Coordinates of N, CA, C and O in Angstrom, one line a residue:
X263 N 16.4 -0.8 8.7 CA 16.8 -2.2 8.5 C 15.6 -3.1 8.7 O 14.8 -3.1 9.6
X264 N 15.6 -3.8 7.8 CA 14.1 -4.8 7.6 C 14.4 -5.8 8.4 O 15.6 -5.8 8.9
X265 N 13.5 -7.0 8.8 CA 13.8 -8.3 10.2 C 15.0 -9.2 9.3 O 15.9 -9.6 10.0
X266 N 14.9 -9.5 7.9 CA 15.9 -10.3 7.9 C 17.2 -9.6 7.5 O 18.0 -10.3 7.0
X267 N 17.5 -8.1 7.6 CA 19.0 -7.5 7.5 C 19.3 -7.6 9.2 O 20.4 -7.8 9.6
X268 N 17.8 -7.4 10.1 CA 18.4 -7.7 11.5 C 18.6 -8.9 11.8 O 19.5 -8.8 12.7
X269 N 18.3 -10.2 11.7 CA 18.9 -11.4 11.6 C 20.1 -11.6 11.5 O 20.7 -12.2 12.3
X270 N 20.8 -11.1 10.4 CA 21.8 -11.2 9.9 C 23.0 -10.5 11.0 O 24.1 -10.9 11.3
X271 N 22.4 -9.6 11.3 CA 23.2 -8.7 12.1 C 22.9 -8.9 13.2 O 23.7 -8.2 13.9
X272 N 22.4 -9.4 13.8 CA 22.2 -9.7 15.3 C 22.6 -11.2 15.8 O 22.4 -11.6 16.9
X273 N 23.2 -11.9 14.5 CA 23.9 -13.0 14.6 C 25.0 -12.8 14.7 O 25.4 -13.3 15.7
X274 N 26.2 -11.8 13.7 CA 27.1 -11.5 13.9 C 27.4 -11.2 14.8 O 28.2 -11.9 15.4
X275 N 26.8 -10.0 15.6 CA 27.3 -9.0 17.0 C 26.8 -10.4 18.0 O 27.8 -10.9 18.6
X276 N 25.8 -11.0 18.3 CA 25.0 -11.2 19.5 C 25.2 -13.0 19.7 O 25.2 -13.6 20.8
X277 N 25.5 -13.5 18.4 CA 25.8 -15.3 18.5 C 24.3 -15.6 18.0 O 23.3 -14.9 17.6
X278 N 24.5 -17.0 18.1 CA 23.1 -17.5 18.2 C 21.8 -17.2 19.5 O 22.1 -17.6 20.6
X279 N 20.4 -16.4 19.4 CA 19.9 -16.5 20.5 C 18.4 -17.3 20.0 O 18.0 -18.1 19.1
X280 N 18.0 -16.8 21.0 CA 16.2 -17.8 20.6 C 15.7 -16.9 20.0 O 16.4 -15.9 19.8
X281 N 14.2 -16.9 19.4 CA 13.6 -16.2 18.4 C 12.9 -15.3 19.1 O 12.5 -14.2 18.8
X282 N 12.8 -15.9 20.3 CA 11.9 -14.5 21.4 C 13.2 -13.6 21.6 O 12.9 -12.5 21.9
X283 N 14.0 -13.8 21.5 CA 15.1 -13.1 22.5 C 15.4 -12.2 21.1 O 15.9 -11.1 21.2
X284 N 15.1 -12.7 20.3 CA 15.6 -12.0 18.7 C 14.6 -10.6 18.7 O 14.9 -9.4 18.8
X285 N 13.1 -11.3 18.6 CA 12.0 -10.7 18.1 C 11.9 -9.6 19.4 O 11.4 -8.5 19.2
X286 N 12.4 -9.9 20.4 CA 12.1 -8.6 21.2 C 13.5 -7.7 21.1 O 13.3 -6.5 21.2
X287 N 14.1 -7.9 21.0 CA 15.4 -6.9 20.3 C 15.2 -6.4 19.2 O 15.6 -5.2 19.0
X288 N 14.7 -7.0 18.6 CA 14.1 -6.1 16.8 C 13.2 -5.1 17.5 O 13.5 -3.9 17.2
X289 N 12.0 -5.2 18.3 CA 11.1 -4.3 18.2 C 12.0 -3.3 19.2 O 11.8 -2.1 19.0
X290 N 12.7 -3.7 20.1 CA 13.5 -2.4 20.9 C 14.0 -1.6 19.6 O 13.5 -0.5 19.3
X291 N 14.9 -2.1 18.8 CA 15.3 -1.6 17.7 C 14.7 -0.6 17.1 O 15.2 0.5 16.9
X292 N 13.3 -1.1 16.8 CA 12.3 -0.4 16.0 C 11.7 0.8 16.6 O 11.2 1.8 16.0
X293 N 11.8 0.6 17.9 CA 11.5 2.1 18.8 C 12.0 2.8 19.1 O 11.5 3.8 19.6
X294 N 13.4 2.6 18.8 CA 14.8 3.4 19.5 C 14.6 4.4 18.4 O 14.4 4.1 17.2
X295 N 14.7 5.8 18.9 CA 14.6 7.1 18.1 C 15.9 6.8 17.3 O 16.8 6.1 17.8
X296 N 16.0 7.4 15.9 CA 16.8 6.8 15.2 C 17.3 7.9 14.4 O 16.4 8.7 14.8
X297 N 18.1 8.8 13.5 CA 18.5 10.1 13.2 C 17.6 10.8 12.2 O 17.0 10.3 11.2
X298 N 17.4 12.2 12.8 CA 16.5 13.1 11.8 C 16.7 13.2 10.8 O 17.8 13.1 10.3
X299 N 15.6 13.3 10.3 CA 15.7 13.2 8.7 C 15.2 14.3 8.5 O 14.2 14.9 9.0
X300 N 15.9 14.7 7.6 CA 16.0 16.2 6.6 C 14.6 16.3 5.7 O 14.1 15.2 5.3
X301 N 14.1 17.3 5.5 CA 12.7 17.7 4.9 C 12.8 17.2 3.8 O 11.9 16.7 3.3
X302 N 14.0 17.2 3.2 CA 13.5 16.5 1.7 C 13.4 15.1 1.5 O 13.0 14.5 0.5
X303 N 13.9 14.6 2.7 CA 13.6 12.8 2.6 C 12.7 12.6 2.9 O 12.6 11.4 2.9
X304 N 11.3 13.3 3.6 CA 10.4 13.0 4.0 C 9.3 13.7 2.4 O 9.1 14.7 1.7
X305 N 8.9 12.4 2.5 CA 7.7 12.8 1.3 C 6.6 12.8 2.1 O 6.4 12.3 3.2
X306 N 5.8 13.7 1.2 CA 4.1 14.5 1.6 C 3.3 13.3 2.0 O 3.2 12.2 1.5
X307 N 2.8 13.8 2.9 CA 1.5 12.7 3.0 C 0.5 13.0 1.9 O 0.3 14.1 1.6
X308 N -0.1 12.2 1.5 CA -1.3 12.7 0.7 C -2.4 11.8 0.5 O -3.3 11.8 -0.3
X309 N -2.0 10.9 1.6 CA -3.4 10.0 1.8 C -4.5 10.6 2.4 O -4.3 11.3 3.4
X310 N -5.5 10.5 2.0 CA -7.0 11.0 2.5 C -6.9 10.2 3.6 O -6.4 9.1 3.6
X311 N -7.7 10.9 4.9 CA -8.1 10.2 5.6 C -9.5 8.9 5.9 O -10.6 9.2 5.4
X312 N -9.2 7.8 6.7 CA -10.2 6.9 6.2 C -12.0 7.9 6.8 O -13.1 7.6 6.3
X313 N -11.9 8.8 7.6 CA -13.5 9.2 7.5 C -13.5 9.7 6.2 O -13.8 8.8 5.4
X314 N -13.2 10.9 5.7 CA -13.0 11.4 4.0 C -13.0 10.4 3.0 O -13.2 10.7 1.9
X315 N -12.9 9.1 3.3 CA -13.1 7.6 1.9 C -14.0 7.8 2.1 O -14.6 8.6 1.4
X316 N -14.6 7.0 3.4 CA -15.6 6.6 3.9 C -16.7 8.0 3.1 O -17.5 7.6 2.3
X317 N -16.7 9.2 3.5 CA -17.8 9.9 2.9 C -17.8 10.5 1.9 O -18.3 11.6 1.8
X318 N -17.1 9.8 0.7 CA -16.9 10.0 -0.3 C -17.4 9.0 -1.5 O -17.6 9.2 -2.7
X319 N -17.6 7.7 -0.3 CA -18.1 6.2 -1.1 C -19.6 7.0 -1.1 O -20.1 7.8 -0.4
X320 N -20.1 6.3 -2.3 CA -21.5 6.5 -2.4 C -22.2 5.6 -1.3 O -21.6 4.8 -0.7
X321 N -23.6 5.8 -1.3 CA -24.1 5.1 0.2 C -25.0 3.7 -0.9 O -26.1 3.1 -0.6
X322 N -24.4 3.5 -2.1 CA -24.8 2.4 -2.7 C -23.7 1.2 -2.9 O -24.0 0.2 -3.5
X323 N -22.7 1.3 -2.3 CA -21.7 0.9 -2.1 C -22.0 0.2 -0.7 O -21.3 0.7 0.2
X324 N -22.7 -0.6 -0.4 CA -23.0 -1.1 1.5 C -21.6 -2.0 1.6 O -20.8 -1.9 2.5
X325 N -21.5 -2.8 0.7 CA -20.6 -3.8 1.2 C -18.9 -2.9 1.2 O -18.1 -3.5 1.9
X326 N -18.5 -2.0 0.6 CA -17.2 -1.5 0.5 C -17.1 -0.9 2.0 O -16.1 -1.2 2.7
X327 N -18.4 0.2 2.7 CA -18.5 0.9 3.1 C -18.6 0.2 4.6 O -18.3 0.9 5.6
X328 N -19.0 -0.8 4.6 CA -18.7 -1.8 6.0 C -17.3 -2.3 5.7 O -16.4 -1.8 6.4
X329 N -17.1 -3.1 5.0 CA -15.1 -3.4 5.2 C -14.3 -2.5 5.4 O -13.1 -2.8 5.8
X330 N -14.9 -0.7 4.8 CA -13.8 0.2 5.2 C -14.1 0.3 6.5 O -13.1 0.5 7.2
X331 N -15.2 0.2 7.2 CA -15.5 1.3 8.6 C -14.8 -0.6 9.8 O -14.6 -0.4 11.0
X332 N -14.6 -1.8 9.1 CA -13.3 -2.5 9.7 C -12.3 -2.4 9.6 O -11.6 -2.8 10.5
X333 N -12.0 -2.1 8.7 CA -10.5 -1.7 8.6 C -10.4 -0.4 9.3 O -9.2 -0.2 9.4
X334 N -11.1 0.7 9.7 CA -11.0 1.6 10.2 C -10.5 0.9 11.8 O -9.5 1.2 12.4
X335 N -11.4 0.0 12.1 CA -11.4 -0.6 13.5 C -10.0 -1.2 14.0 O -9.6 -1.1 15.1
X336 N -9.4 -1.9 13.0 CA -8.1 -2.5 12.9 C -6.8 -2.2 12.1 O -6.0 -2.9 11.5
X337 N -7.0 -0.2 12.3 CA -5.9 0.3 11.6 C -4.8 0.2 12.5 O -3.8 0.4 12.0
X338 N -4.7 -0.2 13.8 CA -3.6 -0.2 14.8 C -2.4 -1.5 14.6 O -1.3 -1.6 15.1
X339 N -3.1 -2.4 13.8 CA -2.5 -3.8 13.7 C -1.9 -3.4 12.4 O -2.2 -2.5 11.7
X340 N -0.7 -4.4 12.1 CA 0.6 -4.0 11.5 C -0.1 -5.0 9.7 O 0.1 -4.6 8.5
X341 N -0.6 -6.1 10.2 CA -0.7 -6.7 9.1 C -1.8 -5.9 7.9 O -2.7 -5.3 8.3
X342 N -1.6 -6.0 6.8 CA -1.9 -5.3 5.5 C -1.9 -4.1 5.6 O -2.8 -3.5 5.0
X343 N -0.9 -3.4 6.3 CA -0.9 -1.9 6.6 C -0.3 -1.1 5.3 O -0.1 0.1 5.3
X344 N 0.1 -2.2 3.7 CA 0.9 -1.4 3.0 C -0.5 -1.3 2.1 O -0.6 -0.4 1.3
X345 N -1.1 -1.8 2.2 CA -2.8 -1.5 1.0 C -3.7 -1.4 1.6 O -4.6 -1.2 0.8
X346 N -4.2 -1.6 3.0 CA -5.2 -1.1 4.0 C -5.8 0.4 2.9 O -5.3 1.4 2.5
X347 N -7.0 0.0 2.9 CA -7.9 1.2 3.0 C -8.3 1.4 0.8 O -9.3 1.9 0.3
X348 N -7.1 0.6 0.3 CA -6.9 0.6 -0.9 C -8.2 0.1 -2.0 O -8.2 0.2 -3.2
X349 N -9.1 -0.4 -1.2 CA -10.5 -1.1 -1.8 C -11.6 0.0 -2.1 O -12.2 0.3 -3.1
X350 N -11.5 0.6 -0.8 CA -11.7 2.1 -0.9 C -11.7 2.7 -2.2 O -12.4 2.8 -3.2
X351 N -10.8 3.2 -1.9 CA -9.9 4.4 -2.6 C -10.0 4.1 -3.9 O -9.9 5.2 -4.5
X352 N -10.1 2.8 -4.8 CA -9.9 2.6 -6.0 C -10.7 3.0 -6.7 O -11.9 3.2 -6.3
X353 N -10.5 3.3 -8.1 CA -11.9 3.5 -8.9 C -12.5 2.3 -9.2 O -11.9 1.2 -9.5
X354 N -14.0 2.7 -9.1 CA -14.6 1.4 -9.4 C -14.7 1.0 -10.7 O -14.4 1.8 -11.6
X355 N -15.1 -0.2 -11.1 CA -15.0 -0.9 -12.4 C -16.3 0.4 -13.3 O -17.0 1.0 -12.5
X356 N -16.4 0.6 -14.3 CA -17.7 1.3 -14.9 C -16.9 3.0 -15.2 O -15.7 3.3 -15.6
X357 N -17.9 3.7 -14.8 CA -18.1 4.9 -14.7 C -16.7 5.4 -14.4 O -15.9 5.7 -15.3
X358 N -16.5 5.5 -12.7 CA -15.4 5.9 -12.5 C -13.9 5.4 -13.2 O -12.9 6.0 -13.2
X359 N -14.2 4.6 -13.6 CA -12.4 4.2 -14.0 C -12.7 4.6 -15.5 O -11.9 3.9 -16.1
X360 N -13.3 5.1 -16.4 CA -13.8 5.6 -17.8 C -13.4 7.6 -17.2 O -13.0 8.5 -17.9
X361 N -13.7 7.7 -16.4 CA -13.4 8.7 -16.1 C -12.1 9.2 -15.7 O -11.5 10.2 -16.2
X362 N -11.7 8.4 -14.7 CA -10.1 8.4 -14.4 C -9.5 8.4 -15.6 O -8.6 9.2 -15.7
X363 N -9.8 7.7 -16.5 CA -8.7 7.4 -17.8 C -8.8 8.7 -18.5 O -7.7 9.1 -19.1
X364 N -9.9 9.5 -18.5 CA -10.0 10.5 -19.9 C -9.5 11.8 -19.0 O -8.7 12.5 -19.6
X365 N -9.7 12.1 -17.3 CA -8.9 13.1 -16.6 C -7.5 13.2 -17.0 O -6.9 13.9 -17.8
X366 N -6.8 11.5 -15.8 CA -5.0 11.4 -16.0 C -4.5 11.0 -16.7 O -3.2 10.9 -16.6
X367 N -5.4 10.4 -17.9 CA -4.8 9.6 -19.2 C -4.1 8.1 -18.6 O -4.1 7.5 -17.6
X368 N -3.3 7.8 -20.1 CA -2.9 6.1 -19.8 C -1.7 5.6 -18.0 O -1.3 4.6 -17.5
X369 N -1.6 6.7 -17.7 CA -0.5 6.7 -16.7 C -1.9 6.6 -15.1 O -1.8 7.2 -14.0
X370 N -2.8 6.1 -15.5 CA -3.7 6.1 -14.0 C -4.0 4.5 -13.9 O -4.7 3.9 -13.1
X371 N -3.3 3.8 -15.3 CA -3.7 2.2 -14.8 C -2.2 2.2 -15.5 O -1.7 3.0 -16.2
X372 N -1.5 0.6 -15.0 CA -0.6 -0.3 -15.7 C -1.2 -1.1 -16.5 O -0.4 -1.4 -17.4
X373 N -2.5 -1.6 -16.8 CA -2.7 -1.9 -18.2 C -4.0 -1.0 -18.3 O -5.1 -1.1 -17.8
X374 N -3.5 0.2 -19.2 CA -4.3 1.0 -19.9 C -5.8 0.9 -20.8 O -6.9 1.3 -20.7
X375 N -4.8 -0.1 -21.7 CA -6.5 -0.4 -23.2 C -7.0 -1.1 -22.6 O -8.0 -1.3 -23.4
X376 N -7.3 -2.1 -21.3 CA -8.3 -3.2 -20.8 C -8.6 -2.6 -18.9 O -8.9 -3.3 -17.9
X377 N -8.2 -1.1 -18.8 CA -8.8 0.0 -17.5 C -8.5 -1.2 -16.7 O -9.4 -1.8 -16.1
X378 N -7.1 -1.7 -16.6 CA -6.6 -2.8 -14.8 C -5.7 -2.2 -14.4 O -5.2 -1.2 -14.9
X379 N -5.4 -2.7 -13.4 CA -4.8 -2.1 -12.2 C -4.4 -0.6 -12.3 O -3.4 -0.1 -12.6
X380 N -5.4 -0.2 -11.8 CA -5.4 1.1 -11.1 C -4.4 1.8 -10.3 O -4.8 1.7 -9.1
X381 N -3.3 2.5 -10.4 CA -2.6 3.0 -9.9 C -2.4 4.6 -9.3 O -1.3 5.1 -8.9
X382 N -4.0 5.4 -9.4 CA -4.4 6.2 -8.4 C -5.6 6.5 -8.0 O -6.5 5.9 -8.7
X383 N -6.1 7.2 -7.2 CA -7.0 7.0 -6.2 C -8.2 7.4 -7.5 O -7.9 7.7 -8.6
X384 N -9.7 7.3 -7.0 CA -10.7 7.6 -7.6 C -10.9 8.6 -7.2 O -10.9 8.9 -6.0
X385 N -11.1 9.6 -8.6 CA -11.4 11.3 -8.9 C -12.0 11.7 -7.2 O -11.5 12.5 -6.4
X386 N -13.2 10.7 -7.0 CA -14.0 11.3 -5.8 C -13.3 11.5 -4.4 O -13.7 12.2 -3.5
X387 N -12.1 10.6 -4.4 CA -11.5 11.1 -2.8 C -10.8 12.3 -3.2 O -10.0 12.7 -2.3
X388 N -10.8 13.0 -4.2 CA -9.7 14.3 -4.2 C -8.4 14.8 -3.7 O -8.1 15.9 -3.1
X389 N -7.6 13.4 -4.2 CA -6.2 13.4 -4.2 C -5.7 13.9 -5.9 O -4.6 14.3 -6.4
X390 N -6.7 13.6 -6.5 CA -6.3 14.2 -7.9 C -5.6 13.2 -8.5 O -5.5 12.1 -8.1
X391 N -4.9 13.6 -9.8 CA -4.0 12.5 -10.6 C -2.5 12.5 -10.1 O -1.7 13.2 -10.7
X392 N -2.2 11.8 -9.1 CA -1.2 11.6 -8.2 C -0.9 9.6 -8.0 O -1.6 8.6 -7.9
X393 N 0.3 9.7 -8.0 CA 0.4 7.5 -8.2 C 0.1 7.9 -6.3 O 0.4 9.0 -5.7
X394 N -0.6 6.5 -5.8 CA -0.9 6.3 -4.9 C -0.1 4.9 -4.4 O 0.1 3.9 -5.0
X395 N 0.3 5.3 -2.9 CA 1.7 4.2 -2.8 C 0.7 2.7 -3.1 O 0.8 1.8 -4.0
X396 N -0.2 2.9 -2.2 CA -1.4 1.6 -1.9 C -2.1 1.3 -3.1 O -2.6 0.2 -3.3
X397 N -2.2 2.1 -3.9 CA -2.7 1.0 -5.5 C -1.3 0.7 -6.1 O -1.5 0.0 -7.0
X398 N 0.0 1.0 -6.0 CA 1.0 0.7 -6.5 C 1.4 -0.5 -6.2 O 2.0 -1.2 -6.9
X399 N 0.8 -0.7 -4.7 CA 1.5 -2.2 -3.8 C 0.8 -2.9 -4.0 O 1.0 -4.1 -3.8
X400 N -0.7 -2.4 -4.5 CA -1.6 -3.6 -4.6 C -1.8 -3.8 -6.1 O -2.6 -4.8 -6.4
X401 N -1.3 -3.2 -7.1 CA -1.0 -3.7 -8.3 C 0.2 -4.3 -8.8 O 0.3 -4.5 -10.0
X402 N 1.4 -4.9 -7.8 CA 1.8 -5.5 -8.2 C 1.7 -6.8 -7.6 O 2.1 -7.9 -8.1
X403 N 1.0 -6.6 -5.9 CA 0.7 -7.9 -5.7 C -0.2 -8.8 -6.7 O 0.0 -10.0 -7.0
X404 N -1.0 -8.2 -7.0 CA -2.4 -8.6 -8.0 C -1.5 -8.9 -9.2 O -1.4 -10.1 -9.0
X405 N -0.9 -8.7 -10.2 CA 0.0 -8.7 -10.9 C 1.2 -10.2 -10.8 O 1.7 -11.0 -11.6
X406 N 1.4 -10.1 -9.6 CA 2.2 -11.6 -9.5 C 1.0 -12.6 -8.9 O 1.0 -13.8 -9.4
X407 N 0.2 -12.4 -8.0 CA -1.0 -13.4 -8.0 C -0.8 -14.1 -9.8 O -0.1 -15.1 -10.0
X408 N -1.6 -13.5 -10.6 CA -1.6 -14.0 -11.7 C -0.8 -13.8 -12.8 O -1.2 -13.7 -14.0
X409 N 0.7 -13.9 -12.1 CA 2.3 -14.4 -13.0 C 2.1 -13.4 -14.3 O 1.7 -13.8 -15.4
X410 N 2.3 -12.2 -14.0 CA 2.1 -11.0 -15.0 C 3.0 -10.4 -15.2 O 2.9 -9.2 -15.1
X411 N 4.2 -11.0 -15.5 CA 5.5 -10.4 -14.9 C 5.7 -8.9 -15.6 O 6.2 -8.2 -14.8
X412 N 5.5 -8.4 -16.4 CA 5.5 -6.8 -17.2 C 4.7 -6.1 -15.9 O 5.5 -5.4 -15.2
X413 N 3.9 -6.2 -15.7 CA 2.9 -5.7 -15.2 C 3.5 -5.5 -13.4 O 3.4 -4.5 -12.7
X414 N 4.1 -6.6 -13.3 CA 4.5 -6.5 -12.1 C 5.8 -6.0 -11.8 O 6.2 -5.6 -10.7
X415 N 6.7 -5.9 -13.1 CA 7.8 -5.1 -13.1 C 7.7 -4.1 -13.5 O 8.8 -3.6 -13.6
X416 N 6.7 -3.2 -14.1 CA 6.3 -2.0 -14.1 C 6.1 -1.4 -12.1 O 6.6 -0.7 -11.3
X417 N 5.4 -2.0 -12.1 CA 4.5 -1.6 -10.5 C 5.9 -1.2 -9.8 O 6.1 -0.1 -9.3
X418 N 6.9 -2.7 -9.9 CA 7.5 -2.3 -8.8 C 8.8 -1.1 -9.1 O 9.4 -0.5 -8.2
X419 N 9.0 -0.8 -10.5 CA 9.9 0.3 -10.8 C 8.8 1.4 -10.2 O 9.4 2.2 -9.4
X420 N 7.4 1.5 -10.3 CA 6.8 2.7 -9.7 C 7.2 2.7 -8.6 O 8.0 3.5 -8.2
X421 N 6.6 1.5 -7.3 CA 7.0 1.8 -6.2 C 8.2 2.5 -5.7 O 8.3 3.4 -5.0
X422 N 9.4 1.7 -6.3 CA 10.8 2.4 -6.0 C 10.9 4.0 -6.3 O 11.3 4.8 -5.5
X423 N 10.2 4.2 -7.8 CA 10.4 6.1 -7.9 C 9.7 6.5 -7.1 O 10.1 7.4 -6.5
X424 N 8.1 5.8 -6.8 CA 7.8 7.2 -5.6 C 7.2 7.2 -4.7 O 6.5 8.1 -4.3
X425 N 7.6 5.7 -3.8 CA 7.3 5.2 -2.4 C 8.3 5.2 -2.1 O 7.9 4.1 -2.6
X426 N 9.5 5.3 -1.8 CA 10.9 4.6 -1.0 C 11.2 5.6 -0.5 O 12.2 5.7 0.3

């Protein structure tokens, strides 16, 4: 249950309370062990880990290779935890993304004939041709940034088939 289905529901049962009194009930919520889930609802991990990005970026890359090893610093904090690490991971403009295309073909970007939005990881972290949840979330953020609506309702039918 996301904060505003607990809103909703913690008005019904509980009345009106204050927002501290809310927000700390949500996060009790959120810790409270909650029912096992069966092996097939749990999908694979298959994110590389951030040392494996990290020595995988070429050491010509200085500026990528410092914002990853911060975000390495501040993977404990909740904010941009759904595309954290995603700057990384992507293929870069050139070489790699000419290469991505001729490996996984038109299904490794949402727009194919102009190589945008990238929708899995670059050949070099060796996740292979696999949709990656974090270029999915960050292609459709990028996508509504600039009112792309195809583009952004592609993304988000990806995320539903194979993040949820």
């Amino acid at each position: 249950m996301n904060w505003n289905e607990y809103q909703t529901y913690h008005k019904k049962t509980h009345g009106t309370t204050s927002k501290q009194q809310l927000s700390s009930d949500y996060r009790k919520y959120k810790l409270a062990p909650g029912p096992a889930k069966s092996a097939s609802s749990m999908r694979p991990r298959r994110e590389a880990s951030y040392s494996k990005v990290l020595s995988s970026l070429p050491s010509s890359r200085r500026q990528k290779r410092t914002q990853l090893k911060k975000v390495m610093q501040r993977k404990s904090e909740g904010r941009g935890s759904k595309t954290r690490s995603w700057a990384a991971r992507s293929p870069q403009r050139g070489t790699e993304r000419h290469t991505l295309l001729n490996q996984c073909g038109a299904k490794a970007f949402l727009d194919a004939e102009n190589e945008k939005y990238p929708v899995m990881s670059a050949l070099r972290t060796g996740d292979g041709c696999q949709y990656n949840c974090k270029g999915l979330q960050s292609a459709y953020i990028r996508a509504r940034q600039y009112h792309n609506e195809p583009i952004a309702t592609k993304a988000k039918g990806l995320l539903a088939q194979h993040c949820q």
